[in-house]
């Protein structure tokens, strides 16, 4: 169990990324090209240290991995949970410990994630943290999602390669999806407080020059195939078995073996008629993008020691994913894969709950001003999505 970090009443998002304003970064770099962002966090102090990270890797509920490279190019992978003996027997060089979703187990890391709220909540994923000894790395690779790589301590040299895809040549490794050759284009040495932003598909490879910690802020980016697959399930549940392909007023076929262009048009129009309904897409997509990765996780009080961490505020649980969608006639609230249509008084509270991870009790009391809102707020508390501290 991790001791709490002292929290501020609110967690403000970053307003600059080094020399770039947020708007400049989004316009010129986001999803387009990598960026080396120097001293985004001046005099940076990591919210978690290497011993705490190793402690999390001992826990059965925490996803952790250990990557070793005893000889050049011979990467191996071990999955946790580990034991204290695992770490005491490791060499002084060429290994990396990775721990997933640390924001769900450590309040200071969760607070750091909130500073990236210039990207919507539904788009953000979780925080992976790696600790590496000199020479440690995870090998040359690319990701299918955007990532901010925060240099938390020590120094790590990053090599940047070209854009890659499924056809890029892979290394011969049964455990890790690594590139055979990174085809280096640039190299950058990151120091504490620096950030490397890497968009999807860009090859990168970080090697620790000293004992080094990197905090990775990742983002959700479902594949087009995943989107169609899940939306298809949604339509199947909505439409039922009676909704069928139809072809009334068909003309006589002179070529019974042909699948005609007119038939393809009928199918295309059938698909487009459902994709064109924004209300169906909104209901589905909000639920889809707020689904938690882990269906079951320990309650907050069993994951972190919250004693003394908060005063007079309402705090969203680190596992809870929320979003809202407003139309002229409806307000939809999404919470961990579930959707609700809320009345106008509940909607005022819901908007603030989704936009701010921490609210003062003074503001909450002003927003919870009728019976329906009180009942809805109590539901969120009882379900463990929010926690009240007096």
mmCIF file of C-alpha atoms in Angstrom:
data_model
loop_
_atom_site.group_PDB
_atom_site.id
_atom_site.type_symbol
_atom_site.label_atom_id
_atom_site.label_comp_id
_atom_site.label_asym_id
_atom_site.label_seq_id
_atom_site.Cartn_x
_atom_site.Cartn_y
_atom_site.Cartn_z
ATOM 1 C CA UNK A 1 0.000 0.000 0.000
ATOM 2 C CA UNK A 2 1.407 3.372 -1.058
ATOM 3 C CA UNK A 3 1.493 6.409 1.226
ATOM 4 C CA UNK A 4 -0.433 9.446 -0.052
ATOM 5 C CA UNK A 5 0.986 12.542 -1.673
ATOM 6 C CA UNK A 6 -0.403 15.825 -0.340
ATOM 7 C CA UNK A 7 -2.981 16.977 -2.876
ATOM 8 C CA UNK A 8 -3.894 20.488 -3.927
ATOM 9 C CA UNK A 9 -7.640 21.355 -4.036
ATOM 10 C CA UNK A 10 -7.526 21.094 -7.837
ATOM 11 C CA UNK A 11 -5.188 19.570 -10.380
ATOM 12 C CA UNK A 12 -4.457 22.127 -13.069
ATOM 13 C CA UNK A 13 -3.606 20.987 -16.611
ATOM 14 C CA UNK A 14 -0.338 21.995 -18.215
ATOM 15 C CA UNK A 15 -0.549 25.273 -20.162
ATOM 16 C CA UNK A 16 2.765 24.823 -21.979
ATOM 17 C CA UNK A 17 4.969 22.007 -23.201
ATOM 18 C CA UNK A 18 8.445 23.485 -22.994
ATOM 19 C CA UNK A 19 8.710 26.259 -25.590
ATOM 20 C CA UNK A 20 5.358 25.353 -27.142
ATOM 21 C CA UNK A 21 1.908 26.455 -26.102
ATOM 22 C CA UNK A 22 -0.629 23.640 -25.934
ATOM 23 C CA UNK A 23 -2.354 24.958 -29.060
ATOM 24 C CA UNK A 24 0.949 25.117 -30.966
ATOM 25 C CA UNK A 25 1.743 21.545 -29.950
ATOM 26 C CA UNK A 26 -1.684 20.230 -30.969
ATOM 27 C CA UNK A 27 -1.618 22.059 -34.303
ATOM 28 C CA UNK A 28 1.902 21.083 -35.365
ATOM 29 C CA UNK A 29 2.874 17.870 -33.548
ATOM 30 C CA UNK A 30 -0.045 15.870 -32.128
ATOM 31 C CA UNK A 31 -0.524 12.747 -34.292
ATOM 32 C CA UNK A 32 1.916 14.235 -36.842
ATOM 33 C CA UNK A 33 5.552 14.132 -35.694
ATOM 34 C CA UNK A 34 7.656 13.580 -32.606
ATOM 35 C CA UNK A 35 8.717 16.439 -30.354
ATOM 36 C CA UNK A 36 11.495 16.840 -27.792
ATOM 37 C CA UNK A 37 10.007 19.071 -25.090
ATOM 38 C CA UNK A 38 12.700 20.329 -22.764
ATOM 39 C CA UNK A 39 12.124 21.136 -19.103
ATOM 40 C CA UNK A 40 8.350 20.894 -19.169
ATOM 41 C CA UNK A 41 8.736 20.076 -15.482
ATOM 42 C CA UNK A 42 11.577 22.211 -14.140
ATOM 43 C CA UNK A 43 13.277 20.796 -11.016
ATOM 44 C CA UNK A 44 11.150 17.668 -11.419
ATOM 45 C CA UNK A 45 10.766 15.351 -8.436
ATOM 46 C CA UNK A 46 9.314 11.943 -9.343
ATOM 47 C CA UNK A 47 6.026 11.212 -7.545
ATOM 48 C CA UNK A 48 7.237 7.636 -6.938
ATOM 49 C CA UNK A 49 10.708 6.207 -6.386
ATOM 50 C CA UNK A 50 12.319 3.007 -7.666
ATOM 51 C CA UNK A 51 11.742 1.105 -4.401
ATOM 52 C CA UNK A 52 8.029 1.939 -4.393
ATOM 53 C CA UNK A 53 7.777 0.876 -8.027
ATOM 54 C CA UNK A 54 9.490 -2.432 -7.257
ATOM 55 C CA UNK A 55 7.101 -2.871 -4.344
ATOM 56 C CA UNK A 56 4.117 -2.579 -6.657
ATOM 57 C CA UNK A 57 5.672 -5.235 -8.910
ATOM 58 C CA UNK A 58 5.463 -7.690 -5.997
ATOM 59 C CA UNK A 59 1.657 -7.384 -5.890
ATOM 60 C CA UNK A 60 -0.449 -9.994 -7.675
ATOM 61 C CA UNK A 61 -3.074 -7.460 -8.777
ATOM 62 C CA UNK A 62 -0.505 -5.208 -10.466
ATOM 63 C CA UNK A 63 0.634 -5.864 -14.054
ATOM 64 C CA UNK A 64 4.428 -5.785 -14.272
ATOM 65 C CA UNK A 65 7.156 -6.999 -16.609
ATOM 66 C CA UNK A 66 10.913 -7.406 -16.539
ATOM 67 C CA UNK A 67 12.890 -7.112 -19.768
ATOM 68 C CA UNK A 68 16.537 -8.220 -19.879
ATOM 69 C CA UNK A 69 19.172 -7.989 -22.587
ATOM 70 C CA UNK A 70 22.149 -10.057 -21.341
ATOM 71 C CA UNK A 71 23.843 -9.865 -24.757
ATOM 72 C CA UNK A 72 23.151 -7.356 -27.562
ATOM 73 C CA UNK A 73 19.821 -8.090 -29.239
ATOM 74 C CA UNK A 74 18.885 -10.996 -26.936
ATOM 75 C CA UNK A 75 15.866 -9.494 -25.184
ATOM 76 C CA UNK A 76 13.819 -11.676 -22.857
ATOM 77 C CA UNK A 77 10.554 -11.034 -21.048
ATOM 78 C CA UNK A 78 9.330 -12.128 -17.605
ATOM 79 C CA UNK A 79 5.896 -11.253 -16.216
ATOM 80 C CA UNK A 80 5.169 -10.436 -12.579
ATOM 81 C CA UNK A 81 4.342 -10.629 -9.802
ATOM 82 C CA UNK A 82 7.967 -10.811 -8.736
ATOM 83 C CA UNK A 83 9.654 -11.516 -5.429
ATOM 84 C CA UNK A 84 12.253 -9.530 -3.531
ATOM 85 C CA UNK A 85 14.713 -12.241 -4.528
ATOM 86 C CA UNK A 86 14.066 -11.434 -8.191
ATOM 87 C CA UNK A 87 15.431 -7.922 -7.777
ATOM 88 C CA UNK A 88 18.317 -8.837 -5.463
ATOM 89 C CA UNK A 89 19.638 -11.288 -8.067
ATOM 90 C CA UNK A 90 19.561 -8.879 -11.029
ATOM 91 C CA UNK A 91 22.822 -7.661 -12.606
ATOM 92 C CA UNK A 92 23.926 -4.025 -12.513
ATOM 93 C CA UNK A 93 23.263 -3.463 -16.223
ATOM 94 C CA UNK A 94 20.877 -4.216 -19.111
ATOM 95 C CA UNK A 95 17.465 -4.723 -17.538
ATOM 96 C CA UNK A 96 14.224 -2.732 -17.267
ATOM 97 C CA UNK A 97 11.251 -3.050 -14.920
ATOM 98 C CA UNK A 98 7.889 -1.902 -16.297
ATOM 99 C CA UNK A 99 4.771 -1.433 -14.171
ATOM 100 C CA UNK A 100 1.393 -0.761 -15.802
ATOM 101 C CA UNK A 101 -1.457 1.495 -14.606
ATOM 102 C CA UNK A 102 0.555 2.978 -11.750
ATOM 103 C CA UNK A 103 -1.926 5.881 -11.588
ATOM 104 C CA UNK A 104 -4.478 3.421 -10.188
ATOM 105 C CA UNK A 105 -2.188 2.549 -7.288
ATOM 106 C CA UNK A 106 -0.375 5.777 -6.461
ATOM 107 C CA UNK A 107 -2.001 9.146 -5.802
ATOM 108 C CA UNK A 108 0.978 11.241 -6.892
ATOM 109 C CA UNK A 109 1.126 9.469 -10.244
ATOM 110 C CA UNK A 110 -2.634 9.907 -10.648
ATOM 111 C CA UNK A 111 -2.198 13.632 -10.032
ATOM 112 C CA UNK A 112 0.499 13.799 -12.714
ATOM 113 C CA UNK A 113 -1.864 12.190 -15.251
ATOM 114 C CA UNK A 114 -4.492 14.874 -14.607
ATOM 115 C CA UNK A 115 -2.067 17.531 -15.843
ATOM 116 C CA UNK A 116 -2.513 16.121 -19.361
ATOM 117 C CA UNK A 117 -6.236 16.912 -19.448
ATOM 118 C CA UNK A 118 -5.737 19.157 -22.488
ATOM 119 C CA UNK A 119 -6.522 15.834 -24.203
ATOM 120 C CA UNK A 120 -10.071 14.626 -23.314
ATOM 121 C CA UNK A 121 -10.473 12.063 -20.541
ATOM 122 C CA UNK A 122 -11.962 9.441 -22.845
ATOM 123 C CA UNK A 123 -8.810 9.567 -24.993
ATOM 124 C CA UNK A 124 -6.351 9.125 -22.129
ATOM 125 C CA UNK A 125 -5.358 5.648 -21.005
ATOM 126 C CA UNK A 126 -3.082 4.947 -18.060
ATOM 127 C CA UNK A 127 0.430 5.567 -16.787
ATOM 128 C CA UNK A 128 3.177 3.007 -17.268
ATOM 129 C CA UNK A 129 6.447 3.583 -15.436
ATOM 130 C CA UNK A 130 9.764 1.976 -16.266
ATOM 131 C CA UNK A 131 12.928 1.834 -14.198
ATOM 132 C CA UNK A 132 16.114 0.840 -15.979
ATOM 133 C CA UNK A 133 19.740 0.356 -14.948
ATOM 134 C CA UNK A 134 22.517 1.491 -17.321
ATOM 135 C CA UNK A 135 22.053 -0.194 -20.699
ATOM 136 C CA UNK A 136 18.463 -1.137 -19.928
ATOM 137 C CA UNK A 137 15.828 -0.774 -22.647
ATOM 138 C CA UNK A 138 12.783 -2.473 -24.106
ATOM 139 C CA UNK A 139 14.253 -2.585 -27.613
ATOM 140 C CA UNK A 140 13.400 -0.761 -30.855
ATOM 141 C CA UNK A 141 9.658 -0.647 -31.417
ATOM 142 C CA UNK A 142 6.676 1.502 -32.307
ATOM 143 C CA UNK A 143 3.317 1.964 -30.620
ATOM 144 C CA UNK A 144 -0.180 2.187 -32.057
ATOM 145 C CA UNK A 145 -1.000 5.139 -29.802
ATOM 146 C CA UNK A 146 0.376 8.550 -28.807
ATOM 147 C CA UNK A 147 2.713 8.631 -25.822
ATOM 148 C CA UNK A 148 4.396 11.283 -23.694
ATOM 149 C CA UNK A 149 7.644 9.881 -22.275
ATOM 150 C CA UNK A 150 8.554 11.911 -19.189
ATOM 151 C CA UNK A 151 12.147 11.593 -18.020
ATOM 152 C CA UNK A 152 11.619 11.347 -14.265
ATOM 153 C CA UNK A 153 15.167 10.653 -13.082
ATOM 154 C CA UNK A 154 18.536 9.807 -14.570
ATOM 155 C CA UNK A 155 19.298 10.089 -18.278
ATOM 156 C CA UNK A 156 18.024 8.104 -21.224
ATOM 157 C CA UNK A 157 19.101 8.360 -24.853
ATOM 158 C CA UNK A 158 16.293 8.093 -27.358
ATOM 159 C CA UNK A 159 16.786 7.103 -30.973
ATOM 160 C CA UNK A 160 13.996 8.104 -33.365
ATOM 161 C CA UNK A 161 13.335 6.168 -36.561
ATOM 162 C CA UNK A 162 10.870 6.366 -39.457
ATOM 163 C CA UNK A 163 7.158 5.686 -39.586
ATOM 164 C CA UNK A 164 6.456 1.932 -39.320
ATOM 165 C CA UNK A 165 3.528 -0.404 -39.835
ATOM 166 C CA UNK A 166 2.578 -4.086 -39.826
ATOM 167 C CA UNK A 167 4.856 -4.692 -42.823
ATOM 168 C CA UNK A 168 7.990 -3.361 -41.098
ATOM 169 C CA UNK A 169 10.604 -6.059 -40.550
ATOM 170 C CA UNK A 170 10.533 -7.584 -37.088
ATOM 171 C CA UNK A 171 13.318 -8.955 -34.915
ATOM 172 C CA UNK A 172 13.333 -12.694 -34.276
ATOM 173 C CA UNK A 173 11.813 -12.693 -30.804
ATOM 174 C CA UNK A 174 8.871 -14.812 -29.672
ATOM 175 C CA UNK A 175 8.157 -12.693 -26.575
ATOM 176 C CA UNK A 176 8.446 -9.067 -27.714
ATOM 177 C CA UNK A 177 7.235 -7.254 -30.836
ATOM 178 C CA UNK A 178 10.506 -5.507 -31.753
ATOM 179 C CA UNK A 179 11.784 -3.987 -34.960
ATOM 180 C CA UNK A 180 14.708 -5.658 -36.698
ATOM 181 C CA UNK A 181 16.312 -2.274 -37.418
ATOM 182 C CA UNK A 182 15.300 1.185 -36.268
ATOM 183 C CA UNK A 183 16.979 3.044 -39.185
ATOM 184 C CA UNK A 184 18.017 5.885 -36.854
ATOM 185 C CA UNK A 185 17.187 9.421 -37.969
ATOM 186 C CA UNK A 186 17.724 11.381 -34.748
ATOM 187 C CA UNK A 187 19.113 10.880 -31.254
ATOM 188 C CA UNK A 188 18.247 12.850 -28.108
ATOM 189 C CA UNK A 189 19.475 12.651 -24.509
ATOM 190 C CA UNK A 190 16.637 13.338 -22.081
ATOM 191 C CA UNK A 191 17.205 14.662 -18.587
ATOM 192 C CA UNK A 192 14.785 14.927 -15.633
ATOM 193 C CA UNK A 193 11.851 17.162 -16.515
ATOM 194 C CA UNK A 194 12.169 16.636 -20.294
ATOM 195 C CA UNK A 195 9.440 14.932 -22.344
ATOM 196 C CA UNK A 196 9.622 13.055 -25.624
ATOM 197 C CA UNK A 197 6.300 12.971 -27.469
ATOM 198 C CA UNK A 198 5.985 10.118 -29.989
ATOM 199 C CA UNK A 199 2.946 9.801 -32.289
ATOM 200 C CA UNK A 200 1.536 6.434 -33.389
ATOM 201 C CA UNK A 201 3.698 4.373 -35.711
ATOM 202 C CA UNK A 202 6.991 6.212 -35.193
ATOM 203 C CA UNK A 203 9.933 3.942 -34.321
ATOM 204 C CA UNK A 204 11.742 4.785 -31.084
ATOM 205 C CA UNK A 205 14.265 3.169 -28.771
ATOM 206 C CA UNK A 206 15.313 4.444 -25.358
ATOM 207 C CA UNK A 207 18.484 3.219 -23.631
ATOM 208 C CA UNK A 208 19.289 4.206 -20.052
ATOM 209 C CA UNK A 209 22.645 5.945 -19.717
ATOM 210 C CA UNK A 210 22.357 5.981 -15.914
ATOM 211 C CA UNK A 211 19.838 4.479 -13.499
ATOM 212 C CA UNK A 212 16.740 5.937 -15.093
ATOM 213 C CA UNK A 213 12.991 6.265 -14.593
ATOM 214 C CA UNK A 214 10.578 7.092 -17.428
ATOM 215 C CA UNK A 215 6.891 7.850 -16.914
ATOM 216 C CA UNK A 216 4.773 7.022 -19.979
ATOM 217 C CA UNK A 217 1.426 8.777 -20.444
ATOM 218 C CA UNK A 218 -0.450 6.656 -22.982
ATOM 219 C CA UNK A 219 -3.662 7.239 -24.922
ATOM 220 C CA UNK A 220 -6.467 5.013 -26.151
ATOM 221 C CA UNK A 221 -6.687 4.551 -29.906
ATOM 222 C CA UNK A 222 -8.891 1.627 -30.942
ATOM 223 C CA UNK A 223 -8.193 0.132 -34.341
ATOM 224 C CA UNK A 224 -10.772 0.627 -37.072
ATOM 225 C CA UNK A 225 -11.391 -3.122 -36.941
ATOM 226 C CA UNK A 226 -12.085 -2.940 -33.197
ATOM 227 C CA UNK A 227 -14.458 -0.013 -33.723
ATOM 228 C CA UNK A 228 -16.495 -1.868 -36.350
ATOM 229 C CA UNK A 229 -16.497 -5.071 -34.318
ATOM 230 C CA UNK A 230 -17.781 -3.421 -31.160
ATOM 231 C CA UNK A 231 -20.255 -1.166 -32.962
ATOM 232 C CA UNK A 232 -21.553 -4.249 -34.776
ATOM 233 C CA UNK A 233 -22.273 -5.878 -31.407
ATOM 234 C CA UNK A 234 -24.076 -2.720 -30.319
ATOM 235 C CA UNK A 235 -26.276 -2.736 -33.435
ATOM 236 C CA UNK A 236 -27.005 -6.431 -33.020
ATOM 237 C CA UNK A 237 -28.361 -5.765 -29.542
ATOM 238 C CA UNK A 238 -30.378 -2.734 -30.644
ATOM 239 C CA UNK A 239 -31.910 -4.076 -33.845
ATOM 240 C CA UNK A 240 -32.790 -7.620 -32.904
ATOM 241 C CA UNK A 241 -33.409 -10.510 -35.255
ATOM 242 C CA UNK A 242 -36.288 -8.942 -37.180
ATOM 243 C CA UNK A 243 -34.192 -6.234 -38.840
ATOM 244 C CA UNK A 244 -33.128 -7.767 -42.133
ATOM 245 C CA UNK A 245 -31.673 -7.028 -45.534
ATOM 246 C CA UNK A 246 -34.528 -6.283 -47.970
ATOM 247 C CA UNK A 247 -34.728 -5.934 -51.754
ATOM 248 C CA UNK A 248 -38.323 -5.124 -52.627
ATOM 249 C CA UNK A 249 -39.134 -4.374 -56.290
ATOM 250 C CA UNK A 250 -36.195 -6.379 -57.549
ATOM 251 C CA UNK A 251 -36.111 -6.853 -61.335
ATOM 252 C CA UNK A 252 -35.752 -10.246 -62.995
ATOM 253 C CA UNK A 253 -32.171 -11.530 -63.063
ATOM 254 C CA UNK A 254 -30.719 -12.643 -66.386
ATOM 255 C CA UNK A 255 -27.392 -13.602 -64.767
ATOM 256 C CA UNK A 256 -28.235 -15.534 -61.592
ATOM 257 C CA UNK A 257 -24.564 -15.984 -60.689
ATOM 258 C CA UNK A 258 -23.881 -12.240 -60.528
ATOM 259 C CA UNK A 259 -23.702 -10.127 -57.382
ATOM 260 C CA UNK A 260 -24.683 -6.880 -59.040
ATOM 261 C CA UNK A 261 -23.638 -3.301 -58.295
ATOM 262 C CA UNK A 262 -27.275 -2.570 -57.437
ATOM 263 C CA UNK A 263 -27.167 -5.278 -54.751
ATOM 264 C CA UNK A 264 -23.953 -3.856 -53.312
ATOM 265 C CA UNK A 265 -25.593 -0.425 -53.219
ATOM 266 C CA UNK A 266 -28.488 -1.852 -51.193
ATOM 267 C CA UNK A 267 -26.064 -3.255 -48.606
ATOM 268 C CA UNK A 268 -24.087 -0.010 -48.537
ATOM 269 C CA UNK A 269 -27.254 2.004 -47.941
ATOM 270 C CA UNK A 270 -28.278 -0.419 -45.191
ATOM 271 C CA UNK A 271 -24.965 0.120 -43.378
ATOM 272 C CA UNK A 272 -24.957 3.876 -43.914
ATOM 273 C CA UNK A 273 -28.480 4.235 -42.537
ATOM 274 C CA UNK A 274 -27.243 3.057 -39.126
ATOM 275 C CA UNK A 275 -23.866 4.782 -39.144
ATOM 276 C CA UNK A 276 -25.619 8.063 -39.967
ATOM 277 C CA UNK A 277 -27.555 8.046 -36.684
ATOM 278 C CA UNK A 278 -25.417 10.220 -34.368
ATOM 279 C CA UNK A 279 -27.475 9.391 -31.283
ATOM 280 C CA UNK A 280 -26.748 5.669 -31.701
ATOM 281 C CA UNK A 281 -23.045 6.374 -32.197
ATOM 282 C CA UNK A 282 -22.906 8.714 -29.191
ATOM 283 C CA UNK A 283 -24.536 6.153 -26.879
ATOM 284 C CA UNK A 284 -22.229 3.399 -28.067
ATOM 285 C CA UNK A 285 -18.952 5.327 -28.340
ATOM 286 C CA UNK A 286 -19.230 6.985 -24.938
ATOM 287 C CA UNK A 287 -19.801 3.608 -23.319
ATOM 288 C CA UNK A 288 -17.055 1.961 -25.364
ATOM 289 C CA UNK A 289 -14.379 4.532 -24.574
ATOM 290 C CA UNK A 290 -15.126 4.672 -20.842
ATOM 291 C CA UNK A 291 -14.966 0.930 -20.297
ATOM 292 C CA UNK A 292 -12.206 0.173 -17.783
ATOM 293 C CA UNK A 293 -9.451 -2.188 -18.898
ATOM 294 C CA UNK A 294 -9.701 -4.133 -15.690
ATOM 295 C CA UNK A 295 -13.191 -5.239 -14.715
ATOM 296 C CA UNK A 296 -12.310 -5.914 -11.103
ATOM 297 C CA UNK A 297 -9.849 -3.985 -8.993
ATOM 298 C CA UNK A 298 -9.457 -3.592 -5.249
ATOM 299 C CA UNK A 299 -11.416 -0.731 -3.643
ATOM 300 C CA UNK A 300 -9.494 2.508 -3.291
ATOM 301 C CA UNK A 301 -8.885 2.043 0.447
ATOM 302 C CA UNK A 302 -7.166 -1.276 -0.313
ATOM 303 C CA UNK A 303 -5.085 0.117 -3.186
ATOM 304 C CA UNK A 304 -3.708 3.262 -1.571
ATOM 305 C CA UNK A 305 -3.452 4.727 1.899
ATOM 306 C CA UNK A 306 -5.733 7.764 1.603
ATOM 307 C CA UNK A 307 -5.546 8.778 5.250
ATOM 308 C CA UNK A 308 -4.765 12.488 5.354
ATOM 309 C CA UNK A 309 -4.453 12.843 1.581
ATOM 310 C CA UNK A 310 -7.639 14.870 1.123
ATOM 311 C CA UNK A 311 -9.584 17.498 3.027
ATOM 312 C CA UNK A 312 -13.064 18.875 2.288
ATOM 313 C CA UNK A 313 -13.330 17.593 -1.267
ATOM 314 C CA UNK A 314 -14.928 15.038 -3.569
ATOM 315 C CA UNK A 315 -12.418 12.892 -5.458
ATOM 316 C CA UNK A 316 -12.920 10.672 -8.499
ATOM 317 C CA UNK A 317 -11.578 7.138 -8.085
ATOM 318 C CA UNK A 318 -8.468 6.490 -10.167
ATOM 319 C CA UNK A 319 -10.144 3.525 -11.871
ATOM 320 C CA UNK A 320 -13.300 5.446 -12.795
ATOM 321 C CA UNK A 321 -13.581 6.680 -16.397
ATOM 322 C CA UNK A 322 -16.246 9.291 -17.105
ATOM 323 C CA UNK A 323 -17.410 11.488 -19.976
ATOM 324 C CA UNK A 324 -20.536 13.332 -21.035
ATOM 325 C CA UNK A 325 -22.241 14.210 -24.316
ATOM 326 C CA UNK A 326 -24.705 17.050 -24.677
ATOM 327 C CA UNK A 327 -27.329 17.452 -27.402
ATOM 328 C CA UNK A 328 -30.119 20.061 -27.640
ATOM 329 C CA UNK A 329 -32.546 17.560 -26.112
ATOM 330 C CA UNK A 330 -30.479 15.221 -23.947
ATOM 331 C CA UNK A 331 -27.502 15.014 -21.594
ATOM 332 C CA UNK A 332 -25.724 11.647 -21.597
ATOM 333 C CA UNK A 333 -23.410 10.601 -18.751
ATOM 334 C CA UNK A 334 -20.918 7.771 -19.312
ATOM 335 C CA UNK A 335 -19.251 6.029 -16.402
ATOM 336 C CA UNK A 336 -17.130 2.883 -16.754
ATOM 337 C CA UNK A 337 -18.983 1.662 -19.816
ATOM 338 C CA UNK A 338 -22.507 2.535 -18.622
ATOM 339 C CA UNK A 339 -24.688 5.334 -20.001
ATOM 340 C CA UNK A 340 -27.388 7.410 -18.285
ATOM 341 C CA UNK A 341 -29.645 10.193 -19.525
ATOM 342 C CA UNK A 342 -29.666 12.897 -16.824
ATOM 343 C CA UNK A 343 -32.017 15.745 -16.039
ATOM 344 C CA UNK A 344 -30.768 19.340 -16.139
ATOM 345 C CA UNK A 345 -29.923 19.614 -12.430
ATOM 346 C CA UNK A 346 -27.934 16.357 -12.405
ATOM 347 C CA UNK A 347 -26.284 17.462 -15.654
ATOM 348 C CA UNK A 348 -24.793 20.558 -13.983
ATOM 349 C CA UNK A 349 -23.078 18.362 -11.412
ATOM 350 C CA UNK A 350 -22.121 15.689 -13.953
ATOM 351 C CA UNK A 351 -20.352 18.200 -16.178
ATOM 352 C CA UNK A 352 -18.169 19.374 -13.300
ATOM 353 C CA UNK A 353 -17.497 15.801 -12.142
ATOM 354 C CA UNK A 354 -16.283 14.825 -15.605
ATOM 355 C CA UNK A 355 -14.211 17.968 -16.145
ATOM 356 C CA UNK A 356 -12.553 18.072 -12.706
ATOM 357 C CA UNK A 357 -11.062 15.074 -10.858
ATOM 358 C CA UNK A 358 -11.329 16.910 -7.522
ATOM 359 C CA UNK A 359 -14.134 19.259 -6.431
ATOM 360 C CA UNK A 360 -14.354 21.240 -3.204
ATOM 361 C CA UNK A 361 -17.237 20.335 -0.910
ATOM 362 C CA UNK A 362 -18.333 23.954 -1.122
ATOM 363 C CA UNK A 363 -18.889 23.650 -4.874
ATOM 364 C CA UNK A 364 -20.518 20.223 -4.520
ATOM 365 C CA UNK A 365 -23.002 21.562 -1.975
ATOM 366 C CA UNK A 366 -24.025 24.304 -4.412
ATOM 367 C CA UNK A 367 -24.534 21.785 -7.217
ATOM 368 C CA UNK A 368 -26.375 19.138 -5.171
ATOM 369 C CA UNK A 369 -29.442 21.281 -4.607
ATOM 370 C CA UNK A 370 -32.411 18.961 -5.148
ATOM 371 C CA UNK A 371 -33.519 15.453 -4.277
ATOM 372 C CA UNK A 372 -32.793 13.858 -7.662
ATOM 373 C CA UNK A 373 -29.229 15.197 -7.687
ATOM 374 C CA UNK A 374 -28.652 14.013 -4.107
ATOM 375 C CA UNK A 375 -29.884 10.527 -5.001
ATOM 376 C CA UNK A 376 -27.669 10.382 -8.089
ATOM 377 C CA UNK A 377 -24.626 11.609 -6.138
ATOM 378 C CA UNK A 378 -25.239 8.964 -3.485
ATOM 379 C CA UNK A 379 -25.325 6.281 -6.178
ATOM 380 C CA UNK A 380 -21.876 7.352 -7.414
ATOM 381 C CA UNK A 381 -20.534 7.267 -3.851
ATOM 382 C CA UNK A 382 -22.062 3.862 -3.081
ATOM 383 C CA UNK A 383 -20.647 2.407 -6.307
ATOM 384 C CA UNK A 384 -17.165 3.641 -5.362
ATOM 385 C CA UNK A 385 -16.754 5.939 -8.368
ATOM 386 C CA UNK A 386 -16.262 8.971 -6.119
ATOM 387 C CA UNK A 387 -15.008 9.462 -2.571
ATOM 388 C CA UNK A 388 -16.069 12.150 -0.114
ATOM 389 C CA UNK A 389 -13.547 13.600 2.349
ATOM 390 C CA UNK A 390 -14.634 16.040 5.060
#
